[in-house]
Coordinates of C-alpha atoms in Angstrom, one line a residue:
M1 CA 108.1 127.5 102.3
G2 CA 107.4 128.4 106.0
S3 CA 109.1 131.6 106.7
G4 CA 112.8 131.3 108.0
T5 CA 113.6 128.4 106.1
R6 CA 117.1 128.2 104.3
W7 CA 117.8 126.2 101.4
P8 CA 120.0 124.6 100.0
P9 CA 121.2 125.0 96.2
W10 CA 120.0 121.8 95.1
A11 CA 116.9 122.5 96.8
A12 CA 116.1 125.5 94.1
L13 CA 117.1 122.9 91.3
L14 CA 115.0 120.2 91.8
Y15 CA 112.2 122.9 92.2
S16 CA 113.0 124.2 88.5
P17 CA 110.1 124.1 86.1
R18 CA 111.4 121.6 84.1
A19 CA 112.4 119.5 86.5
R20 CA 108.6 119.8 88.2
M21 CA 107.2 118.8 85.1
G22 CA 109.6 115.6 84.6
G23 CA 111.4 116.8 81.6
G24 CA 114.6 115.1 80.2
A25 CA 117.3 117.7 81.4
G26 CA 115.3 118.8 84.3
W27 CA 115.0 115.1 85.6
G28 CA 118.9 114.5 84.6
L29 CA 119.9 117.8 86.8
A30 CA 117.9 116.3 89.9
L31 CA 119.8 113.4 89.3
K32 CA 123.0 114.9 89.1
A33 CA 121.9 116.7 92.4
I34 CA 121.6 113.9 94.3
G35 CA 125.4 113.4 94.5
W36 CA 125.7 116.3 95.3
I37 CA 123.8 115.7 98.5
L38 CA 126.6 113.1 99.5
F39 CA 129.1 115.8 99.6
A40 CA 126.8 119.0 101.3
G41 CA 125.3 116.7 104.1
F42 CA 126.9 119.0 106.8
S43 CA 126.9 122.1 105.5
F44 CA 123.0 121.5 105.0
R45 CA 122.8 120.3 109.0
L46 CA 124.9 123.6 109.3
L47 CA 121.8 125.8 107.6
C48 CA 119.0 123.8 109.1
S49 CA 120.8 124.9 112.5
L50 CA 120.6 128.4 111.6
S51 CA 116.9 128.5 111.1
S52 CA 115.9 127.1 114.2
S53 CA 117.1 127.9 117.7
P54 CA 118.4 124.3 119.8
T55 CA 115.3 125.4 121.9
S56 CA 112.6 126.1 119.6
L57 CA 111.6 122.3 120.5
E58 CA 110.9 123.0 124.3
S59 CA 109.9 126.6 123.4
K60 CA 106.8 125.7 121.2
E61 CA 106.1 122.2 122.0
G62 CA 102.8 123.3 123.9
K63 CA 101.4 125.1 120.8
C64 CA 103.1 122.9 117.8
D65 CA 100.5 121.4 115.6
L66 CA 102.3 118.2 113.7
F67 CA 99.7 117.8 111.2
K68 CA 100.8 121.7 109.6
G69 CA 104.1 122.2 108.2
E70 CA 106.0 121.3 104.5
W71 CA 108.7 118.7 102.9
L72 CA 112.2 120.1 103.6
P73 CA 115.2 118.1 101.2
N74 CA 116.9 115.3 103.0
P75 CA 120.2 114.6 102.3
S76 CA 120.4 111.1 105.1
G77 CA 117.9 109.8 102.8
P78 CA 115.2 107.1 103.7
A79 CA 116.2 104.9 107.1
Y80 CA 116.1 101.4 105.1
T81 CA 116.1 100.7 101.7
N82 CA 114.4 97.7 100.1
S83 CA 118.2 95.9 100.4
S84 CA 118.1 96.6 104.1
C85 CA 114.6 95.3 104.6
R86 CA 113.2 92.0 103.4
F87 CA 109.6 92.7 104.6
I88 CA 108.4 95.0 101.8
D89 CA 105.5 93.8 99.8
D90 CA 106.4 93.3 96.1
H91 CA 103.6 95.9 94.8
Q92 CA 105.3 98.5 97.7
N93 CA 108.7 97.5 96.6
C94 CA 109.3 100.5 94.3
M95 CA 112.6 100.4 93.7
M96 CA 113.0 96.6 92.9
N97 CA 109.9 97.2 90.9
G98 CA 112.5 99.6 88.3
R99 CA 111.5 103.2 89.3
P100 CA 114.0 104.9 87.9
D101 CA 114.2 108.1 90.0
I102 CA 115.1 108.5 93.8
V103 CA 114.6 111.9 94.7
Y104 CA 111.3 111.1 96.2
L105 CA 113.4 109.5 98.7
Y106 CA 115.3 112.9 100.1
W107 CA 112.2 114.4 101.9
R108 CA 111.5 114.9 105.3
W109 CA 108.6 116.0 107.3
K110 CA 109.2 119.4 109.1
P111 CA 105.9 121.1 111.6
Y112 CA 106.1 124.7 111.8
E113 CA 106.7 125.3 115.2
C114 CA 108.9 122.5 116.1
D115 CA 110.8 119.1 114.9
L116 CA 109.6 115.7 114.2
P117 CA 113.1 113.5 114.9
P118 CA 112.9 111.0 113.0
F119 CA 111.7 107.1 114.2
N120 CA 114.4 105.6 117.1
E121 CA 113.6 102.0 116.3
V122 CA 115.2 101.4 119.6
R123 CA 113.6 103.9 121.8
F124 CA 110.1 102.9 120.4
L125 CA 110.6 98.9 121.1
S126 CA 111.9 99.4 124.7
A127 CA 109.0 101.5 125.2
M128 CA 106.6 99.2 124.1
R129 CA 108.3 95.9 125.7
N130 CA 105.2 93.1 126.1
K131 CA 103.1 95.2 124.2
A132 CA 100.8 94.6 121.2
W133 CA 100.1 96.4 118.9
G134 CA 96.4 96.6 116.4
F135 CA 96.5 98.1 112.9
I136 CA 92.6 97.9 112.1
G137 CA 91.3 99.0 108.5
D138 CA 92.1 98.2 105.0
S139 CA 95.4 98.0 102.5
I140 CA 96.6 101.4 103.4
L141 CA 96.9 100.3 106.9
R142 CA 98.8 97.7 105.5
N143 CA 100.9 99.9 103.7
Q144 CA 102.0 101.6 106.9
V145 CA 102.5 98.2 108.7
Q146 CA 105.2 97.4 106.2
S147 CA 107.2 100.7 106.5
L148 CA 106.8 100.1 110.5
I149 CA 108.2 96.5 110.5
C150 CA 111.1 97.8 108.2
L151 CA 111.9 100.6 111.0
L152 CA 111.9 98.3 113.7
S153 CA 113.8 95.6 112.0
K154 CA 116.5 97.4 112.3
A155 CA 117.0 96.8 116.2
D156 CA 115.1 93.4 116.6
E157 CA 114.5 90.7 113.9
P158 CA 110.5 90.4 113.6
V159 CA 109.0 86.7 113.0
E160 CA 105.9 86.4 111.4
V161 CA 103.8 84.2 113.7
Y162 CA 100.8 84.2 112.0
H163 CA 99.1 85.1 108.2
D164 CA 95.6 84.1 107.0
K165 CA 95.0 82.6 103.6
E166 CA 95.1 85.6 101.4
F167 CA 97.9 87.3 104.0
R168 CA 95.4 90.0 104.9
N169 CA 95.1 89.2 108.9
R170 CA 98.9 89.0 110.0
R171 CA 101.0 89.1 113.1
W172 CA 104.6 89.6 113.6
H173 CA 106.5 89.3 117.0
F174 CA 109.7 90.9 118.2
Q175 CA 111.1 88.1 120.4
S176 CA 114.0 90.4 122.3
Y177 CA 111.0 92.7 123.2
N178 CA 108.2 90.2 123.5
F179 CA 106.4 93.0 121.4
T180 CA 103.9 92.2 118.7
V181 CA 102.5 94.2 115.8
S182 CA 98.7 92.9 114.1
L183 CA 97.5 93.5 111.3
V184 CA 94.0 93.3 111.2
W185 CA 91.8 93.3 108.0
A186 CA 88.2 95.7 107.9
P187 CA 88.4 97.6 105.1
F188 CA 84.6 99.0 106.2
L189 CA 84.8 98.6 110.1
V190 CA 81.8 96.9 109.8
K191 CA 80.1 93.4 108.7
S192 CA 81.1 93.0 105.2
E193 CA 80.2 90.2 102.8
V194 CA 82.6 91.1 99.8
S195 CA 83.4 89.1 96.4
E196 CA 86.4 91.6 95.6
N197 CA 90.3 91.2 94.7
E198 CA 92.9 94.1 95.1
N199 CA 92.2 95.1 91.9
G200 CA 89.1 95.9 92.2
E201 CA 86.8 93.4 89.8
S202 CA 83.8 91.9 91.8
T203 CA 81.1 89.6 90.6
S204 CA 78.3 91.5 92.9
E205 CA 77.7 94.3 94.8
I206 CA 79.4 94.8 98.6
Q207 CA 77.1 93.8 101.4
L208 CA 77.6 96.0 104.1
H209 CA 75.6 95.7 107.7
L210 CA 75.6 99.5 109.1
D211 CA 74.7 98.1 112.6
V212 CA 77.6 95.6 113.2
L213 CA 81.0 96.3 113.9
E214 CA 83.8 94.1 112.0
P215 CA 84.4 91.0 114.2
T216 CA 87.4 90.4 113.7
W217 CA 88.7 93.3 114.8
I218 CA 86.2 93.1 117.6
S219 CA 87.0 90.0 118.6
Q220 CA 91.0 91.0 119.1
Y221 CA 90.2 94.2 120.2
E222 CA 91.2 93.4 124.2
S223 CA 94.6 91.9 123.5
F224 CA 95.8 95.3 122.3
D225 CA 97.6 97.9 124.3
Y226 CA 97.7 100.0 121.0
V227 CA 95.5 100.6 118.2
I228 CA 95.7 102.5 115.3
I229 CA 92.2 102.4 113.3
A230 CA 91.1 104.0 109.7
G231 CA 88.7 104.0 107.0
G232 CA 89.6 104.6 103.6
Q233 CA 88.7 104.4 100.0
W234 CA 86.5 101.5 99.7
F235 CA 84.0 103.8 101.2
L236 CA 82.8 105.0 97.8
K237 CA 82.6 101.7 96.4
T238 CA 79.2 100.3 95.0
A239 CA 77.5 98.8 98.1
V240 CA 74.2 97.6 99.1
Y241 CA 72.9 98.9 103.1
W242 CA 71.8 96.6 105.5
D243 CA 70.4 97.4 109.1
N244 CA 68.6 95.0 111.4
G245 CA 68.5 92.7 109.0
K246 CA 67.1 94.6 106.2
V247 CA 68.4 96.1 103.0
I248 CA 68.0 100.2 103.6
G249 CA 69.1 101.8 100.6
C250 CA 72.4 101.6 98.5
H251 CA 75.4 103.9 97.1
Y252 CA 75.7 103.4 93.8
C253 CA 73.6 100.3 92.6
Q254 CA 72.4 100.2 89.4
D255 CA 69.2 98.3 88.1
K256 CA 68.0 98.4 91.0
N257 CA 65.3 99.9 92.9
L258 CA 66.9 100.8 95.8
T259 CA 67.0 104.2 97.7
E260 CA 70.5 105.9 97.4
L261 CA 71.8 106.8 100.3
G262 CA 75.4 108.1 99.5
F263 CA 78.5 107.1 100.7
E264 CA 78.9 109.7 102.8
H265 CA 75.7 108.5 105.5
L266 CA 77.8 104.9 105.6
Y267 CA 81.2 106.7 106.1
R268 CA 79.3 108.5 109.2
R269 CA 77.3 106.4 110.7
T270 CA 80.5 103.8 110.7
L271 CA 82.5 106.3 112.4
Q272 CA 80.1 107.1 114.8
S273 CA 79.4 103.1 116.1
V274 CA 83.4 102.3 116.0
L275 CA 83.8 106.1 118.1
K276 CA 81.0 104.7 120.3
F277 CA 82.4 100.9 120.7
I278 CA 85.8 102.9 121.9
S279 CA 84.8 105.5 124.4
S280 CA 82.1 102.6 126.2
T281 CA 84.2 99.4 126.4
N282 CA 86.2 97.9 129.0
H283 CA 88.8 97.6 127.5
K284 CA 90.8 101.5 127.4
P285 CA 93.3 100.9 124.9
V286 CA 95.6 103.9 123.5
V287 CA 94.0 104.5 119.9
L288 CA 95.0 106.3 117.2
F289 CA 92.3 107.3 114.4
R290 CA 94.2 107.8 111.1
T291 CA 92.7 110.3 108.7
W292 CA 91.9 109.8 105.1
A293 CA 94.7 108.9 103.0
P294 CA 94.5 111.0 99.5
D295 CA 95.2 109.5 96.4
H296 CA 97.0 111.4 93.8
F297 CA 95.0 109.9 90.5
E298 CA 95.2 112.6 87.3
N299 CA 93.8 111.8 84.0
G300 CA 91.4 109.2 85.1
E301 CA 91.2 106.8 88.3
W302 CA 92.4 103.9 89.6
S303 CA 90.1 101.5 86.7
S304 CA 90.0 104.4 83.9
G305 CA 93.7 104.9 83.3
G306 CA 94.4 107.8 85.8
T307 CA 97.9 108.0 86.2
C308 CA 100.4 110.0 88.7
S309 CA 103.8 110.6 87.1
R310 CA 104.8 113.8 89.2
I311 CA 108.3 113.3 90.6
L312 CA 108.3 116.0 93.5
P313 CA 106.0 117.1 96.5
Y314 CA 103.6 120.1 96.4
R315 CA 104.7 123.4 98.0
K316 CA 102.3 124.9 100.0
G317 CA 99.1 126.4 98.3
E318 CA 100.1 124.3 95.4
Y319 CA 97.5 121.7 95.9
S320 CA 94.3 121.9 97.0
G321 CA 92.9 118.1 97.1
K322 CA 90.1 116.6 95.6
Y323 CA 86.6 117.6 96.3
M324 CA 86.4 113.7 98.2
D325 CA 89.0 114.8 100.5
S326 CA 87.6 117.9 101.9
V327 CA 84.3 116.0 102.3
M328 CA 85.6 112.5 103.8
R329 CA 88.3 114.4 105.9
G330 CA 85.4 116.9 107.1
I331 CA 83.0 113.9 108.4
E332 CA 85.7 112.2 110.2
L333 CA 86.9 115.6 111.8
E334 CA 83.3 116.7 112.8
E335 CA 82.9 113.0 114.4
F336 CA 85.8 112.6 116.3
N337 CA 85.4 115.8 117.9
K338 CA 81.9 115.1 119.0
A339 CA 83.6 111.5 120.1
L340 CA 86.8 113.4 121.9
A341 CA 84.1 116.0 123.7
V342 CA 81.6 113.4 125.5
V343 CA 84.5 111.3 126.6
N344 CA 86.1 114.5 128.3
S345 CA 82.8 115.4 129.9
S346 CA 82.2 112.2 131.5
G347 CA 85.6 111.7 132.6
D348 CA 86.1 108.4 131.4
V349 CA 89.7 107.3 131.0
V350 CA 90.0 107.2 127.2
N351 CA 93.2 107.6 125.1
L352 CA 92.4 108.7 121.7
K353 CA 94.3 110.6 119.5
L354 CA 94.1 112.2 116.2
L355 CA 96.8 110.9 113.5
D356 CA 95.6 113.2 110.8
I357 CA 98.1 112.7 107.9
Y358 CA 96.3 114.4 104.9
S359 CA 98.2 117.5 104.8
L360 CA 101.2 115.9 104.9
S361 CA 100.4 113.4 102.2
A362 CA 98.3 115.7 100.2
M363 CA 101.7 117.3 99.2
R364 CA 103.5 114.0 98.1
P365 CA 101.9 112.7 94.6
D366 CA 105.8 111.9 94.3
G367 CA 105.4 109.1 96.5
H368 CA 102.8 106.8 95.1
A369 CA 104.2 103.3 94.0
G370 CA 102.6 104.6 90.1
P371 CA 103.7 102.0 87.6
Y372 CA 106.2 100.5 89.7
R373 CA 103.6 98.1 91.6
M374 CA 105.3 95.3 89.6
F375 CA 108.4 94.5 87.9
H376 CA 107.8 96.4 84.4
P377 CA 110.1 95.7 81.5
F378 CA 108.7 98.6 79.8
A379 CA 111.1 100.5 81.7
Q380 CA 113.7 98.5 79.5
G381 CA 112.0 99.6 76.3
N382 CA 110.2 96.3 75.5
K383 CA 106.4 97.0 76.9
D384 CA 103.9 99.6 76.2
A385 CA 103.8 102.3 79.5
S386 CA 100.6 103.2 79.3
S387 CA 99.4 99.3 79.2
V388 CA 99.8 99.4 82.5
Q389 CA 97.9 100.2 85.5
K390 CA 99.0 102.9 88.0
D391 CA 99.0 102.8 91.3
C392 CA 98.0 106.6 92.6
L393 CA 96.4 105.0 96.5
H394 CA 99.2 103.4 98.0
W395 CA 102.7 104.3 98.9
C396 CA 106.5 103.6 98.1
V397 CA 108.2 101.8 100.6
P398 CA 110.3 103.4 102.3
G399 CA 108.8 106.8 101.2
P400 CA 106.8 109.5 102.9
I401 CA 104.5 107.1 104.3
D402 CA 107.6 106.7 106.8
A403 CA 106.3 109.9 108.6
W404 CA 103.5 108.5 109.7
N405 CA 104.8 106.3 111.8
D406 CA 107.4 109.2 113.0
L407 CA 104.1 110.9 114.1
I408 CA 103.0 108.0 115.8
M409 CA 106.3 107.9 117.8
K410 CA 106.0 111.2 118.5
L411 CA 102.0 111.3 119.3
V412 CA 102.8 107.9 121.6
L413 CA 106.0 108.4 123.6
N414 CA 105.6 112.2 124.0

């Protein structure tokens, strides 16, 4: 843990070896610890205040890296629940779907050199009056939007004013503030032809046109005052690559006489095109580029029986991530920094920011939907848990993904 961090007694209990392994006795003690939280909230806040001077935010904010820190116990718990927010999609509503543990809800992200205030829905909406946000990407962006909508609904009830047939493209309006949030489905950011459902079942290879950005988001870009854009796990899928109307290769194509270009080629070229468009277009919204979101599959992957049964965050140095994480995030940081250098040298007015959620997310293997992506009667002993597909990519709502929106507020309104 970071130097100077003070921990209440129940935190040590949660990090006991049996609790971390999910043992029955350790887990029972962990649940009892939550009850203790309700009585110890005041004393914990006092301990926290002793570990950081009141002026630490002002004195260190200039050099604070919001993306480097640790997860600390949070007696206050989540800002909302599945009972208080009706906008959580069923497959991220872990509480409704029978998840029995709740400790994953009692943590907060703490940067080492400063504090990250919790999301303030009234302040955010007041600052965003008459504005429009666009979230451009895949289902992980949709996951984040659910969190944001739940946070904002504490101050104003949103109305869904648009959705397509598959509910992949959606828009909500907060009438009291004339504020809109749009979710734009563009899993590859470039033009794609996909014959696949969300469970990864496909009838043919994905066709990707590397020289054409996805028209769905390009056509709406000028309507947004703020944009969050991200790539993701879709780039690892089997796909045929097109350029200038011709097939130039593929990734992981079997029984096809095509050049293997690799997903790295696709991801790097896509990011170059996206960042070039953002810097060169006349419309200049505030753009946050969100980095790679890790999965925590163990003993397999999405379609091969992978699981994620951990019930506590990783501590610092306990988890180094997967090889794929370092490859994809490395490409992202390299291309983002190159684009930022070009923008800075040109003198153009481009509000381009990095939303680096990788490290804080990599430490939360406990926050995924896992088997609770749907209601599971096996929790009552009526079904074999091993037969249920696990989701170790998307996040429970509420859950660790709420911290992504805490970061957004800090980056945008600071």
